[in-house]
Coordinates of N, CA, C and O in Angstrom, one line a residue:
M836 N 27.0 79.9 108.1 CA 26.9 80.6 109.4 C 26.1 81.9 109.2 O 26.4 82.6 108.2
A837 N 25.2 82.2 110.1 CA 24.5 83.4 109.9 C 25.3 84.7 110.3 O 26.1 84.6 111.2
K838 N 25.1 85.8 109.6 CA 25.7 87.0 109.9 C 25.0 87.7 111.0 O 23.9 88.1 110.9
F839 N 25.7 87.8 112.1 CA 25.1 88.5 113.3 C 25.8 89.8 113.6 O 25.3 90.6 114.4
L840 N 27.0 90.0 113.1 CA 27.7 91.2 113.4 C 27.4 92.2 112.3 O 28.2 92.4 111.3
K841 N 26.2 92.8 112.4 CA 25.7 93.7 111.3 C 26.0 95.2 111.8 O 26.3 95.4 112.9
Q842 N 25.8 96.0 110.8 CA 25.9 97.5 111.1 C 24.9 97.9 112.2 O 23.7 97.5 112.1
G843 N 25.4 98.7 113.1 CA 24.5 99.2 114.2 C 24.5 98.3 115.4 O 23.9 98.7 116.4
K844 N 25.1 97.1 115.3 CA 25.1 96.2 116.5 C 26.1 96.7 117.5 O 27.2 97.1 117.2
V845 N 25.7 96.7 118.8 CA 26.6 97.1 119.9 C 27.4 95.8 120.3 O 26.8 94.8 120.5
A846 N 28.7 96.0 120.5 CA 29.5 94.9 120.9 C 30.5 95.5 122.0 O 30.6 96.7 122.2
I847 N 31.1 94.5 122.6 CA 32.1 94.9 123.7 C 33.5 94.4 123.2 O 33.6 93.2 122.8
I848 N 34.5 95.2 123.3 CA 35.8 94.8 122.9 C 36.4 94.0 124.1 O 36.4 94.4 125.2
V849 N 37.0 92.8 123.8 CA 37.4 91.9 124.8 C 39.0 91.9 125.0 O 39.5 91.4 126.0
N850 N 39.7 92.3 124.0 CA 41.2 92.3 124.0 C 41.7 93.7 123.7 O 41.1 94.4 123.0
G851 N 42.9 93.9 124.3 CA 43.7 95.1 123.9 C 43.4 96.3 124.7 O 42.8 96.3 125.8
R852 N 43.8 97.5 124.2 CA 43.8 98.7 124.9 C 42.4 99.1 125.3 O 42.1 99.7 126.4
Y853 N 41.4 98.8 124.5 CA 40.0 99.2 124.7 C 39.2 98.1 125.3 O 37.9 98.1 125.1
A854 N 39.8 97.1 125.9 CA 39.1 96.0 126.5 C 38.0 96.5 127.5 O 38.3 97.3 128.3
G855 N 36.8 95.9 127.3 CA 35.7 96.3 128.2 C 34.9 97.5 127.8 O 34.0 97.9 128.4
K856 N 35.3 98.1 126.7 CA 34.6 99.3 126.2 C 33.6 98.9 125.2 O 33.7 97.9 124.4
K857 N 32.5 99.6 125.2 CA 31.4 99.4 124.3 C 31.6 100.1 122.9 O 32.0 101.2 122.9
V858 N 31.3 99.4 121.9 CA 31.4 99.9 120.5 C 30.2 99.6 119.7 O 29.4 98.7 120.0
V859 N 30.0 100.4 118.7 CA 28.9 100.1 117.7 C 29.6 99.9 116.4 O 30.5 100.6 116.0
I860 N 29.2 98.8 115.7 CA 29.8 98.4 114.4 C 29.3 99.4 113.4 O 28.1 99.5 113.1
V861 N 30.2 100.0 112.7 CA 29.8 101.0 111.6 C 29.9 100.3 110.3 O 29.0 100.5 109.5
K862 N 30.9 99.4 110.1 CA 31.0 98.8 108.8 C 31.7 97.4 109.0 O 32.9 97.3 109.3
P863 N 30.9 96.3 108.9 CA 31.5 95.0 109.0 C 32.2 94.5 107.7 O 31.7 94.9 106.6
E864 N 33.3 93.9 107.8 CA 34.1 93.3 106.6 C 34.3 91.8 106.9 O 35.3 91.4 107.5
D865 N 33.3 91.0 106.4 CA 33.4 89.6 106.7 C 34.6 88.9 106.0 O 35.2 88.0 106.6
N866 N 34.9 89.2 104.8 CA 36.0 88.6 104.1 C 37.3 89.2 104.2 O 38.3 88.7 103.7
G867 N 37.4 90.4 104.9 CA 38.7 91.1 105.1 C 39.0 91.9 103.9 O 38.3 91.9 102.8
T868 N 40.1 92.6 104.0 CA 40.6 93.5 102.9 C 42.1 93.2 102.7 O 42.6 92.3 103.3
K869 N 42.7 93.9 101.7 CA 44.1 93.6 101.5 C 45.0 94.0 102.7 O 45.9 93.3 103.0
A870 N 44.6 95.2 103.3 CA 45.4 95.6 104.5 C 45.1 94.8 105.7 O 46.0 94.6 106.5
H871 N 43.9 94.3 105.9 CA 43.5 93.5 107.0 C 42.9 92.2 106.5 O 41.7 92.1 106.3
P872 N 43.7 91.2 106.2 CA 43.2 89.9 105.6 C 42.5 89.0 106.5 O 42.8 87.8 106.6
F873 N 41.5 89.5 107.3 CA 40.8 88.7 108.3 C 39.4 89.4 108.5 O 39.3 90.5 108.1
G874 N 38.5 88.6 109.0 CA 37.2 89.2 109.2 C 37.3 90.3 110.3 O 37.8 90.0 111.4
H875 N 36.9 91.5 110.0 CA 37.0 92.6 111.0 C 35.8 93.6 110.8 O 35.0 93.5 109.9
A876 N 35.8 94.6 111.7 CA 34.8 95.6 111.6 C 35.3 96.9 111.9 O 36.3 97.0 112.8
L877 N 34.8 98.0 111.3 CA 35.2 99.3 111.6 C 34.2 99.7 112.7 O 33.0 99.6 112.5
V878 N 34.7 100.1 113.9 CA 33.8 100.4 115.0 C 34.1 101.8 115.5 O 35.2 102.4 115.4
A879 N 33.1 102.3 116.2 CA 33.1 103.6 116.9 C 32.7 103.3 118.3 O 31.7 102.7 118.5
G880 N 33.5 103.7 119.3 CA 33.2 103.4 120.7 C 33.4 104.5 121.6 O 33.8 105.6 121.2
V881 N 33.1 104.3 122.9 CA 33.3 105.3 123.9 C 34.5 105.0 124.8 O 34.5 103.9 125.4
E882 N 35.5 105.8 124.7 CA 36.7 105.6 125.4 C 36.5 106.1 126.9 O 36.9 105.5 127.8
R883 N 35.9 107.3 127.0 CA 35.6 107.8 128.4 C 34.1 108.1 128.5 O 33.6 108.9 127.7
Y884 N 33.5 107.4 129.4 CA 32.0 107.5 129.5 C 31.6 108.8 130.3 O 32.4 109.3 131.1
P885 N 30.4 109.3 130.1 CA 30.0 110.4 130.9 C 29.7 110.1 132.3 O 29.4 108.9 132.6
L886 N 30.0 111.1 133.2 CA 29.8 110.8 134.6 C 28.4 111.1 135.1 O 27.6 111.7 134.3
K887 N 28.0 110.7 136.3 CA 26.7 110.9 136.8 C 26.4 112.4 137.0 O 27.3 113.1 137.5
V888 N 25.2 112.8 136.7 CA 24.8 114.2 136.9 C 23.6 114.2 137.8 O 22.6 113.5 137.6
T889 N 23.6 115.0 138.8 CA 22.5 115.1 139.8 C 21.9 116.5 139.6 O 22.4 117.4 139.0
K890 N 20.7 116.6 140.2 CA 19.9 117.9 140.0 C 20.5 119.1 140.7 O 20.2 120.2 140.4
G891 N 21.4 118.8 141.7 CA 22.0 119.8 142.5 C 23.1 120.5 141.8 O 23.6 121.6 142.2
M892 N 23.6 119.9 140.7 CA 24.7 120.5 139.9 C 24.3 121.6 139.0 O 23.2 121.6 138.5
G893 N 25.2 122.6 138.9 CA 24.9 123.7 137.9 C 25.0 123.2 136.5 O 25.5 122.1 136.2
A894 N 24.5 124.1 135.6 CA 24.5 123.7 134.2 C 25.9 123.5 133.6 O 26.2 122.6 132.8
K895 N 26.9 124.4 134.1 CA 28.3 124.3 133.6 C 28.9 122.9 134.0 O 29.5 122.2 133.2
K896 N 28.7 122.6 135.3 CA 29.3 121.3 135.8 C 28.6 120.1 135.1 O 29.2 119.1 134.8
A897 N 27.3 120.2 134.9 CA 26.5 119.1 134.3 C 27.0 118.9 132.9 O 27.2 117.8 132.4
A898 N 27.3 120.0 132.2 CA 27.7 119.9 130.8 C 29.1 119.3 130.7 O 29.4 118.5 129.8
K899 N 30.0 119.6 131.7 CA 31.3 119.1 131.7 C 31.3 117.6 132.0 O 32.1 116.8 131.4
R900 N 30.4 117.2 132.9 CA 30.3 115.7 133.2 C 29.6 114.9 132.2 O 29.7 113.7 132.2
S901 N 29.0 115.6 131.2 CA 28.2 114.8 130.2 C 29.1 114.6 128.9 O 28.6 114.2 127.9
K902 N 30.3 115.0 129.0 CA 31.2 114.9 127.8 C 31.6 113.4 127.6 O 31.8 112.7 128.5
I903 N 31.7 113.1 126.3 CA 32.1 111.7 125.9 C 33.4 111.8 125.1 O 33.5 112.6 124.2
K904 N 34.3 110.9 125.3 CA 35.5 110.8 124.4 C 35.4 109.5 123.6 O 35.4 108.4 124.1
P905 N 35.2 109.7 122.3 CA 35.0 108.5 121.4 C 36.4 108.0 120.8 O 37.4 108.7 120.9
F906 N 36.3 106.8 120.2 CA 37.4 106.3 119.5 C 36.9 105.6 118.3 O 35.8 105.1 118.2
I907 N 37.8 105.5 117.2 CA 37.4 104.7 116.1 C 38.6 103.7 115.9 O 39.7 103.9 116.1
K908 N 38.2 102.5 115.4 CA 39.2 101.4 115.3 C 38.8 100.3 114.3 O 37.6 100.1 114.1
V909 N 39.7 99.6 113.8 CA 39.5 98.4 113.0 C 39.7 97.2 114.0 O 40.8 97.1 114.5
V910 N 38.7 96.4 114.2 CA 38.8 95.4 115.2 C 38.5 94.0 114.6 O 37.5 93.9 113.9
N911 N 39.4 93.0 114.9 CA 39.1 91.6 114.5 C 37.9 91.1 115.1 O 37.6 91.4 116.3
Y912 N 37.1 90.3 114.4 CA 35.9 89.7 114.9 C 36.2 88.9 116.2 O 35.3 88.8 117.1
N913 N 37.3 88.3 116.3 CA 37.7 87.5 117.4 C 37.7 88.3 118.7 O 37.7 87.7 119.8
H914 N 37.9 89.6 118.6 CA 38.1 90.5 119.8 C 36.8 91.2 120.1 O 36.8 92.1 120.9
L915 N 35.7 90.8 119.5 CA 34.4 91.5 119.7 C 33.4 90.5 120.3 O 33.3 89.3 119.9
M916 N 32.7 90.9 121.3 CA 31.6 90.1 121.9 C 30.3 90.9 121.7 O 30.1 92.0 122.2
P917 N 29.4 90.4 120.8 CA 28.2 91.1 120.5 C 27.2 91.1 121.6 O 27.2 90.2 122.5
T918 N 26.4 92.1 121.7 CA 25.3 92.2 122.7 C 24.0 92.1 122.0 O 23.9 92.1 120.7
R919 N 22.9 92.2 122.7 CA 21.6 92.1 122.1 C 21.2 93.5 121.6 O 20.1 93.6 121.0
Y920 N 21.9 94.5 122.0 CA 21.5 95.9 121.7 C 21.9 96.4 120.3 O 22.9 95.9 119.7
T921 N 21.2 97.3 119.7 CA 21.6 97.9 118.5 C 21.5 99.4 118.7 O 20.8 99.9 119.5
L922 N 22.2 100.1 117.8 CA 22.2 101.6 117.8 C 22.2 102.1 116.4 O 23.0 101.7 115.6
D923 N 21.1 102.8 116.0 CA 21.0 103.2 114.7 C 21.6 104.6 114.5 O 21.1 105.6 114.9
L924 N 22.8 104.6 113.9 CA 23.5 105.8 113.6 C 23.7 105.9 112.1 O 24.8 105.6 111.6
E925 N 22.7 106.4 111.4 CA 22.8 106.5 110.0 C 23.9 107.5 109.5 O 24.5 107.4 108.5
S926 N 24.1 108.5 110.4 CA 25.0 109.6 110.0 C 26.5 109.1 110.0 O 27.3 109.7 109.3
L927 N 26.8 108.1 110.7 CA 28.2 107.6 110.8 C 28.6 106.8 109.6 O 29.8 106.6 109.4
K928 N 27.7 106.3 108.8 CA 28.0 105.5 107.7 C 29.0 106.1 106.8 O 30.0 105.5 106.4
N929 N 28.8 107.4 106.4 CA 29.7 108.1 105.5 C 30.9 108.7 106.2 O 31.9 109.0 105.5
V930 N 30.9 108.8 107.5 CA 32.0 109.4 108.2 C 33.2 108.5 108.3 O 34.4 108.9 108.0
I931 N 33.0 107.2 108.6 CA 34.1 106.3 108.8 C 34.2 105.3 107.6 O 33.2 104.6 107.3
T932 N 35.3 105.4 106.9 CA 35.6 104.4 105.8 C 37.0 103.9 106.0 O 37.7 104.3 106.9
N933 N 37.4 103.0 105.1 CA 38.8 102.5 105.2 C 39.8 103.6 105.0 O 40.9 103.5 105.5
D934 N 39.5 104.6 104.2 CA 40.4 105.7 103.9 C 40.6 106.6 105.1 O 41.6 107.4 105.2
T935 N 39.6 106.6 106.0 CA 39.7 107.5 107.2 C 40.9 107.2 108.1 O 41.5 108.1 108.7
F936 N 41.4 106.0 108.1 CA 42.5 105.6 108.9 C 43.9 105.9 108.3 O 44.9 105.8 109.0
K937 N 43.9 106.3 107.1 CA 45.2 106.6 106.4 C 45.8 107.9 106.8 O 47.0 108.0 107.0
E938 N 44.9 108.9 107.0 CA 45.4 110.3 107.4 C 45.0 110.7 108.8 O 43.8 110.6 109.1
P939 N 45.9 111.1 109.6 CA 45.6 111.4 111.0 C 44.5 112.6 111.1 O 43.7 112.6 112.0
S940 N 44.6 113.5 110.2 CA 43.6 114.6 110.2 C 42.2 114.1 109.9 O 41.2 114.6 110.5
Q941 N 42.1 113.1 109.0 CA 40.8 112.6 108.8 C 40.2 111.8 110.0 O 39.0 111.9 110.3
R942 N 41.1 111.2 110.7 CA 40.7 110.5 111.9 C 40.1 111.4 112.9 O 39.1 111.2 113.6
E943 N 40.8 112.6 113.1 CA 40.4 113.6 114.1 C 39.0 114.1 113.7 O 38.2 114.4 114.6
E944 N 38.9 114.4 112.4 CA 37.6 114.9 111.9 C 36.4 113.9 112.2 O 35.4 114.3 112.6
A945 N 36.7 112.7 111.9 CA 35.7 111.6 112.1 C 35.4 111.5 113.6 O 34.2 111.3 114.0
K946 N 36.4 111.6 114.5 CA 36.1 111.5 115.9 C 35.3 112.7 116.4 O 34.4 112.5 117.3
K947 N 35.5 113.9 115.8 CA 34.7 115.0 116.2 C 33.2 114.8 115.8 O 32.3 115.1 116.6
V948 N 33.0 114.3 114.6 CA 31.6 114.0 114.2 C 30.9 112.9 115.1 O 29.8 113.1 115.5
I949 N 31.7 111.9 115.4 CA 31.2 110.8 116.3 C 30.9 111.3 117.7 O 29.9 111.0 118.2
K950 N 31.8 112.2 118.2 CA 31.6 112.8 119.5 C 30.3 113.5 119.5 O 29.5 113.4 120.5
Q951 N 30.1 114.3 118.5 CA 28.8 115.1 118.5 C 27.6 114.2 118.4 O 26.6 114.5 119.1
A952 N 27.7 113.2 117.6 CA 26.5 112.3 117.5 C 26.3 111.5 118.8 O 25.1 111.4 119.2
F953 N 27.3 111.0 119.4 CA 27.2 110.3 120.7 C 26.6 111.2 121.8 O 25.7 110.8 122.5
E954 N 27.1 112.5 121.9 CA 26.7 113.4 122.9 C 25.2 113.8 122.7 O 24.5 113.9 123.6
E955 N 24.9 114.0 121.4 CA 23.5 114.3 121.1 C 22.6 113.2 121.5 O 21.5 113.4 122.1
R956 N 23.0 111.9 121.2 CA 22.2 110.8 121.6 C 22.1 110.6 123.1 O 21.1 110.3 123.6
Y957 N 23.2 110.9 123.8 CA 23.2 110.8 125.3 C 22.3 111.8 125.9 O 21.6 111.5 126.8
Q958 N 22.3 113.1 125.4 CA 21.5 114.2 125.9 C 20.0 113.9 125.7 O 19.2 114.2 126.6
S959 N 19.7 113.2 124.6 CA 18.3 112.9 124.4 C 17.8 111.8 125.3 O 16.5 111.6 125.4
G960 N 18.7 111.0 125.9 CA 18.3 110.0 126.9 C 18.0 108.7 126.2 O 17.5 107.7 126.9
R961 N 18.3 108.5 124.9 CA 18.1 107.2 124.3 C 19.4 106.4 124.4 O 20.4 106.9 124.6
N962 N 19.2 105.1 124.4 CA 20.3 104.1 124.5 C 21.1 104.3 125.7 O 22.4 104.4 125.7
K963 N 20.4 104.4 126.9 CA 21.1 104.6 128.1 C 22.2 103.6 128.4 O 23.3 104.0 128.9
W964 N 22.0 102.4 128.1 CA 22.9 101.3 128.5 C 24.3 101.5 127.7 O 25.3 101.2 128.3
F965 N 24.2 102.0 126.5 CA 25.5 102.2 125.7 C 26.4 103.2 126.4 O 27.6 103.1 126.3
F966 N 25.8 104.2 127.1 CA 26.6 105.2 127.7 C 27.0 105.0 129.2 O 27.4 105.9 129.8
T967 N 26.7 103.8 129.7 CA 27.1 103.5 131.0 C 28.4 102.6 131.0 O 28.5 101.8 130.2
K968 N 29.2 102.9 132.0 CA 30.5 102.1 132.1 C 30.2 100.7 132.4 O 29.3 100.4 133.2
L969 N 30.9 99.8 131.8 CA 30.7 98.3 132.1 C 31.3 98.0 133.4 O 32.5 98.3 133.6
R970 N 30.6 97.5 134.3 CA 31.1 97.1 135.7 C 31.5 95.7 135.7 O 30.7 94.8 135.6
F971 N 32.8 95.5 135.8 CA 33.4 94.1 135.9 C 34.7 94.1 136.7 O 35.3 95.1 136.9

């Protein structure tokens, strides 16, 4: 079977708390690990999407509406639906590892870095589809 859940691939979570949310695969684990003995992926996703900004809004309101709330998670391959899109986030490779999930303070630090990367990408106008809420 060909590997299609590669690093940088955008997927949609189909089960659980984050169902319907878009994620980008940071690190795929095809054979599993000792802690998670099944095929899974470390993902970073958007929990709260940015709201629409119009030209009539002030800079302060536009900045507030452009905020993104990220999440990081270990997700079973069965709960991911891949899309045709990819997102190249080289900076996230070193931020999220299996050790990140052991300590809550490390999780928070990783989320801050991801939030900054996502907001930077959103402000630049690239990957527009990733930052829009899935309508279903």
